[in-house]
Amino acid sequence: MAEHGVLTPVAPPPVPGSLRRRRLLGLALLVAVLVVCCLASIAVGAKAIPLEGVWHALVNPTGTEDDIVVRSLRIPRTVVGLLAGAALGLAGALIQGHTRNPLADPGLLGINNGAALFVVTGIYAFGVTTLVGYVWFAFAGALVASVAVFVLGSVGRGGPTPVTLALAGAAVSALLAALTSSVILIDVQSLDAYRFWAVGSIAGRDTAVVGQVQWFLLAGLLIGLVGAPALNALALGDDVARSLGHSVLRTRVFGIVAITLLAGSATAACGPIAFVGLVVPHVVRAVTGPDYRWLLPASALAGATLLLAADVIGRVVVRPGELQVGIVLALVGGPFFVWLVRRRKMVAV
Amino acid sequence: MAVLDKSSPPRPAAARVAGRPAVRIGPFSVVWRPRTVLVLGIGLAVLVLAMALNIGRGDFPISVGEVLSVLAGGGDAGQRFIVMDLRLPRSLTGLLVGAALAVAGAITQSIARNPLASPDMIGFTAGASAAAVAVIVLGGGAVEFLGAAGLPVAALVGGLLSAFAIYGLAWRRGVHGFRLVLVGIGVNVTLTAVVHWLLVVAGITEAARAYVWLNGSLNGRGWDHVVPVAIALAVLVPAALLLAHVLGGLQFGDDTARGLGIPVDRSRTALLVVAVGLASVATASAGPIAFVALVAPQISQRLVGSARPPIAVSLVVGAALTVVADLIARTAFGATELPVGIVTAVLGAPYLLFLIARYGREARG
């Protein structure tokens, strides 16, 4: 190829220095805030632990009361929040890219409603009542729902287009929600267990929960991040991407797989958490611009930061009780989203 | 059955419409579309049949013929009591609520130019849910002033408040359809979180009651539920039909519509007020019945083959869908009566999926 001198790849135009600086600065700031949030998540709670105590428990624990609280409760909870937040942020950026729809969020694939139906079935038919027990039901439900949406959204001869995916997602979600409701209305005990799962929370999640979902999460992170260059091409439209040598179908299938793994395991671990996937990519895009090689990792970091920050807020505001992280996110995130929409034109994907 | 102003521009389907006769009354003209009339006729027939069946079935069965004769003034005293006082108001509530939701959905979907933009998706009814669940769960105390007025009034106030909040927040030198949807999603998420929180702090009995309401139920609805929805429909549906010709122009986008002489902001505000009024009153009467507002306009659009959801056909289809769903919800599972909203979703969702599959093929030709 190169010897004919015709198709020699041309070096991409250099990224302007200011944009590069902004991206690096933004990323550094994000990492710093994330570290602060992690420390706060370990220190703040029903029993406040000073930073020296946190350090003591992390580095050389001696079995004091603080050490036990930190190592058996706070750290697993923080890890779950970190992983789930990163997964939801990344999944949101991926689905907005793949559907070229700034309103898309992972719930569009029916993941939350699929997980909810399977969890309710688990409670009702199999008597499952533990958080660890919910995980597999939720994950299976998320998987089944997203496969159903993807297949149904692809049956038209045009294959999976953003519009058919959105409509199929809405239809499948409504159907699953109706089935969930009928189980709950028949059995009050199911409702009692379900309503606490349905708010979305990372309280009480221990290492067993992390252990069950971690490999799916990591696989999803990897598949999602690797697809960034192809997603950049896809943003130019299917035809242009094809002419640049990308397989549109393969890119989309891998994208949906990554979204399902990420959002499915996050939902399995925490219950349905709205809003991280929707709002994070919008905020991040304002700093990084539309390049998915920056947007995807930054969305993962920002998602983790947002989730942990919201969880810490939830532990403080209604002492001695706690507000579940899903509720905090919606109560804080909803108005923030409205403000964002009002403030400027939404950046098109 | 599009209502066209004489001065309004040719519609996208103008080439096909050209040969059709127009019915002119004063400044308005209606294009004679046989397919629309046919669909309307079949829809009405299905609706009447479903109503008669729904009224007839139950612990004390009455045949369709007897139901019709009671409605016409005949029948014995027992039948009259069961039909007129017990079953007719419930069925009528279903009919009117379904019609109101469908018309509201047709309007919002046309304005946002998005098939997913039904009133419940963009938050217009979330306030109703939050207010109703607050009354059920918290009872007196903080929400006493709402509770005293009764659940429907509380839901109505909540729905209208959330709709006006969305409209106000989306206003920035005019209301853009896309911004309205985005703001609606934000408000919807926030209010849904409030509902979830209320369900968690509630006792299990109140939570179960709230859950039934949240699924949309026609159980125990009487004449006092029929009257408000009937009044709202009588006022708002003619307004919607008169304003509908604007929707055709809005389909081209704001700039083109303005260029065609349509007062974009004024018409859109008026149409949204109509949609909000219909959706709020309907939700107040029967709870947020799922999916009717989303699916009835989409079904109607495809049955008629029009460029956007047709209002009159949506009205009939929405009413028929809700009444049929209520019939199934009441009678299909023996003694267990499901909330009607579950059945509307179970009926509507597969049909929408079927339409998507067919639509995909049609689009490729």
XYZ file of C-alpha atoms in Angstrom:
714
model
C 0.000 0.000 0.000
C 2.581 2.460 1.132
C 4.908 1.822 -1.835
C 2.363 3.250 -4.254
C 2.291 6.310 -2.101
C -1.430 6.732 -2.650
C -2.999 5.465 0.521
C -0.290 6.474 2.951
C -2.109 7.383 6.142
C -2.051 11.068 6.788
C -1.207 12.135 10.309
C -4.338 13.462 12.002
C -4.388 17.215 12.465
C -2.828 18.104 15.804
C -5.247 18.687 18.651
C -5.209 22.375 19.548
C -3.070 23.003 22.621
C -5.839 24.678 24.580
C -8.228 21.731 24.165
C -5.479 19.300 25.163
C -4.667 21.353 28.244
C -8.328 21.540 29.150
C -8.781 17.796 28.811
C -5.717 16.955 30.909
C -6.613 19.541 33.527
C -10.202 18.315 33.644
C -9.089 14.714 34.001
C -6.623 15.563 36.786
C -9.298 17.539 38.627
C -11.742 14.659 38.236
C -9.287 12.155 39.700
C -8.589 14.477 42.629
C -12.313 14.923 43.368
C -12.832 11.175 43.075
C -10.123 10.490 45.661
C -11.720 13.022 48.022
C -15.115 11.371 47.515
C -13.658 7.930 48.240
C -12.100 9.156 51.490
C -15.324 10.914 52.461
C -17.285 7.751 51.703
C -15.058 5.829 54.107
C -15.021 8.497 56.819
C -18.619 9.788 56.849
C -21.531 7.825 58.211
C -23.613 7.014 61.266
C -20.287 6.766 63.079
C -17.932 9.476 61.818
C -14.345 8.295 61.587
C -11.527 10.881 61.529
C -9.030 10.732 58.669
C -6.304 9.345 60.952
C -8.668 6.503 61.772
C -9.290 5.870 58.061
C -5.545 5.835 57.426
C -5.001 3.512 60.377
C -7.621 1.077 59.119
C -6.330 1.130 55.572
C -2.615 0.742 56.273
C -2.169 -1.275 59.463
C -5.472 -2.354 60.969
C -5.309 -3.611 64.526
C -8.913 -4.622 64.975
C -10.222 -1.519 66.711
C -13.901 -0.702 66.367
C -13.112 1.898 63.703
C -10.999 -0.588 61.784
C -13.833 -3.105 61.685
C -16.366 -0.524 60.557
C -14.049 0.704 57.818
C -12.922 -2.660 56.520
C -16.164 -4.630 56.720
C -18.749 -1.940 55.949
C -17.395 1.267 54.490
C -14.799 -0.089 52.067
C -17.070 -2.662 50.382
C -19.768 -0.008 50.104
C -17.288 2.443 48.594
C -15.999 -0.153 46.145
C -19.539 -0.994 45.030
C -20.280 2.704 44.559
C -17.051 3.245 42.656
C -17.603 0.321 40.288
C -21.313 0.883 39.768
C -20.847 4.613 39.195
C -18.066 4.048 36.682
C -20.128 1.383 34.921
C -23.226 3.566 34.711
C -21.286 6.615 33.517
C -19.543 4.643 30.803
C -22.718 2.801 29.788
C -24.495 6.147 29.450
C -21.792 7.578 27.195
C -21.837 4.386 25.116
C -25.571 4.278 24.580
C -25.764 7.974 23.729
C -23.033 7.377 21.172
C -24.550 4.250 19.685
C -28.049 5.645 19.407
C -26.771 9.134 18.510
C -29.450 10.316 20.905
C -28.503 12.648 23.761
C -31.598 11.494 25.669
C -30.681 7.830 25.700
C -29.756 6.187 28.950
C -29.093 2.536 29.727
C -32.649 2.162 30.992
C -33.690 2.557 27.349
C -32.680 -1.057 26.746
C -35.182 -2.192 29.362
C -32.390 -3.136 31.757
C -33.962 -1.700 34.912
C -37.389 -3.166 34.249
C -35.986 -6.559 33.271
C -33.931 -6.696 36.438
C -36.950 -5.589 38.489
C -39.198 -8.322 37.065
C -36.660 -11.062 37.733
C -35.957 -9.796 41.250
C -39.673 -9.708 42.033
C -40.064 -13.199 40.601
C -37.152 -14.312 42.766
C -38.810 -12.850 45.854
C -42.270 -14.185 45.039
C -41.553 -17.631 43.630
C -38.217 -18.586 45.191
C -38.363 -16.727 48.493
C -35.106 -14.864 47.874
C -34.658 -12.049 50.381
C -30.934 -11.300 50.553
C -29.032 -8.685 48.559
C -26.590 -11.333 47.365
C -29.505 -13.483 46.242
C -30.970 -10.644 44.165
C -27.780 -10.188 42.147
C -28.146 -13.134 39.800
C -31.851 -12.586 39.238
C -31.266 -8.927 38.458
C -28.383 -9.643 36.137
C -30.292 -12.328 34.255
C -33.296 -10.018 33.922
C -31.149 -7.183 32.608
C -29.592 -9.534 30.085
C -32.889 -10.982 28.865
C -34.498 -7.543 28.559
C -31.668 -5.951 26.617
C -31.361 -8.904 24.250
C -35.123 -8.768 23.678
C -35.014 -5.037 22.975
C -32.063 -5.358 20.645
C -33.590 -8.249 18.695
C -37.032 -6.632 18.475
C -35.457 -3.316 17.504
C -33.555 -5.058 14.708
C -36.288 -7.141 13.081
C -37.111 -4.458 10.545
C -35.006 -4.868 7.442
C -33.096 -1.681 8.277
C -31.523 -3.384 11.284
C -31.187 -1.650 14.634
C -31.771 2.060 14.096
C -31.936 4.576 16.942
C -35.702 5.069 16.491
C -36.641 1.378 16.415
C -34.385 0.698 19.408
C -36.023 3.497 21.387
C -39.537 2.330 20.554
C -38.744 -1.317 21.220
C -37.140 -0.318 24.509
C -40.210 1.646 25.572
C -42.552 -1.182 24.630
C -40.556 -3.935 26.325
C -40.040 -1.774 29.420
C -43.754 -1.119 29.738
C -44.561 -4.801 29.331
C -42.011 -5.845 31.954
C -43.167 -3.129 34.349
C -46.751 -4.322 33.995
C -45.763 -7.912 34.773
C -43.744 -6.720 37.771
C -46.745 -4.751 39.005
C -49.078 -7.720 38.738
C -46.797 -9.883 40.888
C -46.452 -7.115 43.461
C -50.174 -6.455 43.605
C -50.906 -10.127 44.198
C -48.393 -10.497 47.005
C -47.865 -7.779 49.611
C -44.694 -9.416 50.940
C -43.097 -9.107 47.504
C -44.007 -5.425 47.458
C -42.446 -4.982 50.880
C -39.114 -6.435 49.740
C -39.238 -4.929 46.278
C -39.833 -1.319 47.294
C -36.519 -1.237 49.150
C -34.659 -2.726 46.190
C -36.345 -0.398 43.705
C -34.990 2.847 45.142
C -31.399 1.982 44.298
C -28.905 1.937 47.144
C -25.347 0.847 47.888
C -25.954 0.462 51.619
C -25.260 -2.956 53.070
C -23.478 -4.251 49.969
C -20.583 -6.455 51.059
C -17.664 -8.077 49.295
C -19.825 -11.021 48.200
C -21.887 -8.690 46.032
C -18.742 -7.190 44.518
C -17.335 -10.652 43.882
C -20.404 -11.727 41.936
C -20.388 -8.888 39.449
C -16.757 -7.793 39.223
C -15.750 -9.862 36.183
C -18.796 -8.816 34.171
C -18.041 -5.220 35.098
C -14.398 -5.422 34.096
C -15.253 -7.156 30.820
C -17.806 -4.445 30.098
C -15.317 -1.668 30.890
C -12.744 -3.242 28.595
C -15.091 -3.874 25.651
C -16.584 -0.426 26.027
C -13.281 1.456 26.137
C -11.725 -0.524 23.266
C -14.615 0.500 21.014
C -13.911 4.230 21.335
C -12.199 4.781 17.930
C -14.956 2.880 16.107
C -17.552 4.946 17.967
C -15.810 8.105 16.745
C -16.264 6.874 13.189
C -19.888 5.898 13.859
C -20.587 9.445 15.030
C -20.047 10.568 11.428
C -22.976 8.436 10.326
C -23.231 4.778 9.374
C -22.262 5.299 5.743
C -19.127 7.293 6.475
C -18.093 4.796 9.150
C -18.528 1.962 6.665
C -16.474 3.751 4.042
C -13.720 4.282 6.627
C -13.505 0.507 6.989
C -15.505 -0.027 10.177
C -18.053 -2.792 10.472
C -21.109 -0.910 11.708
C -22.957 -4.023 12.828
C -20.004 -5.429 14.737
C -19.337 -2.120 16.461
C -22.990 -1.837 17.458
C -23.230 -5.418 18.723
C -20.097 -5.016 20.837
C -21.439 -1.701 22.088
C -24.725 -3.240 23.203
C -22.849 -6.120 24.840
C -20.714 -3.658 26.794
C -23.725 -1.562 27.824
C -25.595 -4.656 28.992
C -22.653 -5.959 31.015
C -22.008 -2.570 32.612
C -25.529 -1.425 33.371
C -26.702 -4.958 34.132
C -24.071 -5.590 36.780
C -24.471 -2.102 38.256
C -28.227 -2.661 38.550
C -27.653 -6.133 39.949
C -25.416 -4.750 42.672
C -27.345 -1.590 43.617
C -30.843 -1.785 42.199
C -32.007 0.649 39.523
C -30.111 3.934 39.715
C -31.397 6.489 37.251
C -29.703 9.531 35.981
C -25.970 8.790 36.259
C -25.946 7.389 32.742
C -28.065 10.226 31.387
C -26.437 13.267 32.915
C -22.756 12.359 33.233
C -21.915 12.231 29.517
C -23.532 15.650 29.018
C -21.382 17.264 31.678
C -18.223 15.481 30.573
C -18.764 16.325 26.919
C -18.650 20.012 27.774
C -15.020 19.552 28.888
C -13.629 16.841 26.634
C -15.472 17.593 23.425
C -16.979 14.811 21.329
C -13.866 12.583 21.032
C -14.924 9.239 22.522
C -11.336 8.270 23.395
C -11.534 11.013 26.034
C -15.253 11.035 26.635
C -15.573 7.364 27.613
C -12.907 7.145 30.348
C -13.837 10.582 31.682
C -17.512 9.533 31.876
C -16.528 6.452 33.882
C -14.545 8.583 36.352
C -17.268 11.205 36.596
C -19.947 8.533 37.106
C -18.030 7.051 40.029
C -17.501 10.515 41.532
C -21.157 11.457 41.213
C -22.431 8.227 42.745
C -20.079 8.356 45.726
C -20.759 12.050 46.338
C -24.505 11.432 46.268
C -24.138 8.499 48.651
C -22.158 10.594 51.140
C -24.777 13.343 50.944
C -27.493 10.752 51.565
C -25.782 9.637 54.773
C -25.639 13.163 56.145
C -28.915 14.894 55.278
C -31.491 12.904 57.251
C -29.450 11.784 60.284
C -29.818 9.434 62.020
C -31.453 7.749 59.016
C -30.085 7.540 55.489
C -31.442 8.660 52.159
C -30.822 6.024 49.480
C -28.332 7.037 46.813
C -30.847 6.546 44.000
C -33.172 9.083 45.604
C -30.400 11.590 46.315
C -29.200 11.349 42.731
C -32.657 12.018 41.362
C -33.454 14.809 43.821
C -30.155 16.599 43.208
C -29.607 15.495 39.647
C -33.071 16.320 38.322
C -32.902 20.044 39.075
C -29.271 20.114 37.953
C -30.264 18.561 34.647
C -33.022 21.124 34.202
C -30.547 23.894 34.922
C -28.144 22.405 32.385
C -30.854 22.261 29.755
C -31.803 25.875 30.386
C -28.288 27.238 30.556
C -27.102 26.434 27.075
C -27.865 24.551 23.938
C -27.299 20.874 24.518
C -24.207 19.742 22.672
C -25.364 17.433 19.932
C -23.875 13.946 19.970
C -60.061 14.268 8.890
C -57.612 17.097 9.088
C -59.107 20.479 9.759
C -57.390 22.881 7.407
C -57.493 26.628 7.426
C -58.187 28.057 3.997
C -54.992 30.086 4.051
C -52.845 27.279 5.410
C -50.121 25.837 3.202
C -50.305 22.583 1.277
C -49.576 19.605 3.506
C -46.858 17.065 2.711
C -49.438 14.682 1.317
C -50.856 17.420 -0.899
C -50.146 15.505 -4.073
C -52.388 12.668 -2.923
C -55.049 14.859 -1.425
C -55.391 17.021 -4.529
C -58.080 14.936 -6.189
C -60.173 14.595 -3.032
C -63.201 16.723 -2.411
C -63.056 19.129 0.501
C -65.965 19.887 2.790
C -66.005 23.621 3.506
C -67.759 25.253 6.446
C -67.051 28.956 6.847
C -63.286 29.529 7.125
C -62.602 25.839 7.758
C -62.347 22.958 5.385
C -62.120 19.236 5.957
C -60.510 16.925 3.452
C -62.702 13.910 2.759
C -60.554 10.894 3.654
C -62.490 7.624 3.313
C -59.861 5.632 5.238
C -60.078 7.925 8.261
C -63.862 7.712 8.271
C -63.713 3.932 7.948
C -61.246 3.623 10.837
C -63.376 5.965 12.934
C -66.496 3.910 12.204
C -64.878 0.589 13.067
C -63.344 2.122 16.193
C -66.712 3.419 17.378
C -68.341 0.041 16.731
C -65.637 -1.748 18.741
C -66.021 0.829 21.483
C -69.801 0.387 21.783
C -69.495 -3.402 21.740
C -66.744 -3.352 24.366
C -68.812 -1.003 26.535
C -71.857 -3.271 26.315
C -69.786 -6.370 27.100
C -68.025 -4.617 29.967
C -71.313 -3.490 31.480
C -72.868 -6.917 30.983
C -70.193 -9.087 32.539
C -69.696 -9.523 36.257
C -71.199 -11.356 39.252
C -74.656 -10.622 37.895
C -74.396 -11.187 34.123
C -76.577 -9.177 31.763
C -76.643 -9.909 28.035
C -75.494 -7.341 25.509
C -79.014 -6.932 24.195
C -80.426 -6.310 27.670
C -77.655 -3.797 28.392
C -78.551 -1.873 25.259
C -82.249 -1.943 26.146
C -81.516 -0.687 29.688
C -79.440 2.125 28.227
C -82.359 2.949 25.943
C -84.671 3.199 29.000
C -85.987 -0.368 29.354
C -85.069 -3.275 31.663
C -86.244 -4.107 35.206
C -85.323 -2.186 38.349
C -82.496 -4.552 39.359
C -80.873 -4.376 35.969
C -81.291 -0.617 35.891
C -79.563 -0.292 39.268
C -76.642 -2.513 38.273
C -76.166 -0.895 34.900
C -76.832 2.757 35.658
C -75.412 3.023 39.171
C -72.644 0.435 39.278
C -71.213 -0.557 35.944
C -71.973 2.264 33.521
C -70.132 4.977 35.472
C -67.077 2.762 35.763
C -67.053 1.970 32.051
C -67.733 5.592 31.180
C -64.828 6.705 33.358
C -62.640 4.268 31.465
C -63.909 5.503 28.115
C -63.454 9.176 28.935
C -60.090 8.754 30.630
C -58.782 6.706 27.717
C -60.014 9.286 25.234
C -58.496 12.167 27.196
C -55.114 10.460 27.557
C -54.992 9.534 23.881
C -55.763 13.074 22.700
C -53.185 14.494 25.118
C -50.642 12.004 23.798
C -51.410 12.823 20.172
C -50.820 16.515 20.885
C -47.552 16.146 22.815
C -46.160 13.618 20.347
C -46.916 15.980 17.486
C -45.420 18.997 19.245
C -42.228 17.224 20.274
C -42.135 15.346 16.960
C -41.174 12.293 18.979
C -43.289 9.141 19.378
C -42.017 8.695 22.941
C -43.122 12.126 24.134
C -46.377 11.145 25.791
C -47.579 13.252 28.748
C -46.511 10.662 31.316
C -43.035 10.270 29.820
C -42.320 14.000 29.920
C -43.481 14.503 33.469
C -46.926 16.060 32.991
C -48.517 13.483 35.274
C -45.617 12.854 37.672
C -46.852 15.640 39.938
C -50.233 13.938 40.126
C -48.567 10.700 41.238
C -46.412 12.450 43.831
C -49.378 14.366 45.276
C -51.658 11.321 45.359
C -49.054 9.054 46.971
C -48.235 11.799 49.485
C -51.904 11.988 50.471
C -52.166 8.188 50.755
C -48.915 7.712 52.661
C -48.637 10.791 54.842
C -52.380 11.109 55.432
C -53.102 14.236 57.466
C -50.472 16.573 58.845
C -48.308 18.159 56.208
C -50.672 17.447 53.360
C -53.927 17.867 55.262
C -55.176 20.646 53.033
C -54.754 18.342 50.028
C -56.066 15.262 51.783
C -59.221 17.007 52.918
C -60.088 17.844 49.335
C -59.867 14.197 48.343
C -57.463 12.149 46.299
C -58.631 13.241 42.814
C -58.360 16.936 43.680
C -54.904 16.435 45.154
C -53.806 14.567 42.039
C -55.268 17.262 39.802
C -53.498 20.044 41.674
C -50.223 18.103 41.657
C -50.471 17.325 37.954
C -51.226 20.904 36.960
C -48.445 22.246 39.190
C -45.836 19.925 37.705
C -46.972 20.701 34.172
C -46.755 24.453 34.748
C -43.370 24.020 36.410
C -42.119 22.139 33.358
C -43.528 24.749 31.016
C -42.084 27.628 33.032
C -38.667 26.004 33.299
C -38.608 25.202 29.588
C -39.503 28.787 28.661
C -36.639 30.758 27.176
C -37.848 33.166 24.542
C -40.432 30.615 23.519
C -40.818 26.939 24.288
C -38.830 24.672 22.049
C -40.197 21.127 21.732
C -36.872 19.475 22.436
C -36.149 21.606 25.512
C -39.637 20.892 26.838
C -38.988 17.159 26.620
C -35.615 17.444 28.343
C -36.939 19.613 31.168
C -39.884 17.232 31.493
C -37.525 14.280 31.907
C -35.610 16.135 34.618
C -38.766 17.026 36.544
C -40.134 13.503 36.027
C -37.021 11.894 37.498
C -37.158 14.175 40.529
C -40.831 13.569 41.266
C -40.487 9.833 40.678
C -37.755 9.803 43.312
C -40.176 11.495 45.713
C -42.718 8.741 45.014
C -40.092 6.041 45.613
C -39.065 7.687 48.860
C -42.677 7.901 50.019
C -43.161 4.215 49.213
C -40.111 3.315 51.309
C -41.103 5.341 54.378
C -44.735 4.221 54.197
C -46.285 1.412 56.176
C -46.895 -1.634 54.015
C -50.686 -1.158 53.907
C -50.389 2.408 52.639
C -47.640 1.360 50.224
C -49.907 -1.321 48.754
C -52.779 1.175 48.408
C -50.487 3.704 46.761
C -49.210 1.038 44.403
C -52.720 0.206 43.228
C -53.347 3.899 42.524
C -50.011 4.216 40.712
C -51.009 1.464 38.302
C -54.175 3.222 37.274
C -57.398 1.664 38.443
C -61.062 2.072 37.565
C -62.209 0.157 40.614
C -65.108 1.808 42.411
C -65.359 4.776 40.045
C -68.805 6.382 40.098
C -70.640 9.290 38.520
C -68.596 11.796 40.517
C -65.552 10.590 38.581
C -67.352 10.710 35.235
C -68.551 14.308 35.403
C -65.194 16.156 35.675
C -63.610 14.168 32.836
C -66.704 14.612 30.691
C -66.637 18.384 31.222
C -62.897 18.539 30.483
C -63.366 16.557 27.275
C -66.354 18.636 26.186
C -64.318 21.828 26.505
C -60.850 20.699 25.479
C -61.435 18.261 22.613
C -63.157 20.809 20.348
C -60.312 23.188 21.148
C -57.808 20.507 20.185
C -59.606 19.797 16.903
C -59.715 23.508 16.041
C -56.020 23.936 16.832
C -54.990 20.721 15.106
C -54.377 22.294 11.717
C -51.394 24.102 13.237
C -49.754 20.774 14.057
C -49.423 19.992 10.361
C -47.277 23.083 9.877
C -45.276 22.543 13.069
C -44.140 19.184 11.696
C -41.784 21.038 9.348
C -39.902 22.674 12.213
C -40.311 26.054 13.909
C -38.669 28.211 11.262
C -40.632 26.782 8.361
C -43.851 26.919 10.363
C -43.203 30.575 11.185
C -42.450 31.234 7.542
C -45.798 29.687 6.640
C -47.537 32.210 8.868
C -48.282 30.040 11.906
C -48.045 31.849 15.262
C -45.745 29.128 16.569
C -45.388 30.017 20.259
C -49.007 30.995 20.771
C -50.385 27.858 19.107
C -47.966 25.602 20.908
C -48.828 27.097 24.284
C -52.543 26.699 23.599
C -52.087 23.079 22.506
C -49.970 22.265 25.536
C -52.590 23.759 27.856
C -55.165 21.478 26.231
C -52.916 18.423 26.564
C -52.056 19.171 30.189
C -55.688 19.731 31.082
C -56.779 16.449 29.545
C -53.933 14.395 31.007
C -54.289 15.904 34.493
C -58.046 15.411 34.734
C -57.745 11.861 33.427
C -54.970 10.991 35.863
C -56.872 12.536 38.741
C -59.853 10.304 38.017
C -58.210 6.953 37.419
C -54.531 7.236 38.281
C -51.752 7.208 35.689
C -53.030 4.489 33.341
C -49.945 3.319 31.511
C -49.286 3.468 27.857
C -52.644 4.674 26.495
C -51.250 8.139 25.794
C -48.181 6.642 24.148
C -49.654 3.840 22.117
C -53.125 4.992 21.054
C -51.840 7.893 18.907
C -49.172 5.675 17.349
C -51.685 2.947 16.516
C -54.073 5.520 15.062
C -51.362 7.118 12.956
C -50.525 3.789 11.365
C -54.147 2.715 10.920
C -54.966 5.942 9.123
C -51.645 6.239 7.343
C -51.167 9.899 8.221
C -47.985 11.883 8.773
C -48.700 12.556 12.447
C -51.062 11.198 15.108
C -54.656 12.080 14.098
C -56.620 13.550 16.996
C -60.146 12.294 16.388
C -59.052 8.734 15.624
C -56.701 8.711 18.628
C -59.640 9.661 20.831
C -61.704 6.674 19.705
C -58.779 4.229 19.763
C -57.713 5.368 23.246
C -61.248 4.995 24.580
C -61.670 1.543 23.007
C -58.277 0.361 24.283
C -59.070 1.421 27.845
C -62.548 -0.111 27.906
C -61.317 -3.422 26.458
C -58.462 -3.415 28.962
C -60.905 -2.794 31.803
C -63.081 -5.670 30.599
C -60.070 -7.990 30.698
C -58.791 -6.611 34.001
C -62.185 -7.194 35.650
C -63.071 -10.587 34.321
C -60.062 -12.515 33.006
C -58.614 -13.612 36.349
C -61.695 -14.731 38.234
C -62.004 -13.080 41.606
C -58.672 -11.236 41.322
C -59.212 -7.848 39.758
C -56.140 -6.259 38.214
C -55.642 -2.508 37.870
C -56.561 -1.514 34.324
C -53.128 0.065 33.742
C -51.448 -3.331 33.796
C -53.695 -4.642 31.064
C -53.295 -1.543 28.859
C -49.541 -2.074 28.978
C -49.775 -5.797 28.301
C -52.145 -5.159 25.374
C -50.440 -2.096 23.976
C -46.797 -3.114 24.153
C -46.876 -6.147 21.816
C -48.957 -4.213 19.321
C -46.426 -1.382 19.296
C -43.652 -3.944 18.770
C -45.547 -5.479 15.873
C -45.972 -2.033 14.352
C -42.255 -1.309 14.706
C -41.386 -4.532 12.909
C -43.811 -3.768 10.090
C -42.801 -0.135 9.969
C -39.153 -1.137 9.530
C -40.071 -3.129 6.455
C -42.369 -0.479 5.053
C -39.670 2.141 5.444
C -37.293 0.088 3.289
C -39.997 -0.424 0.784
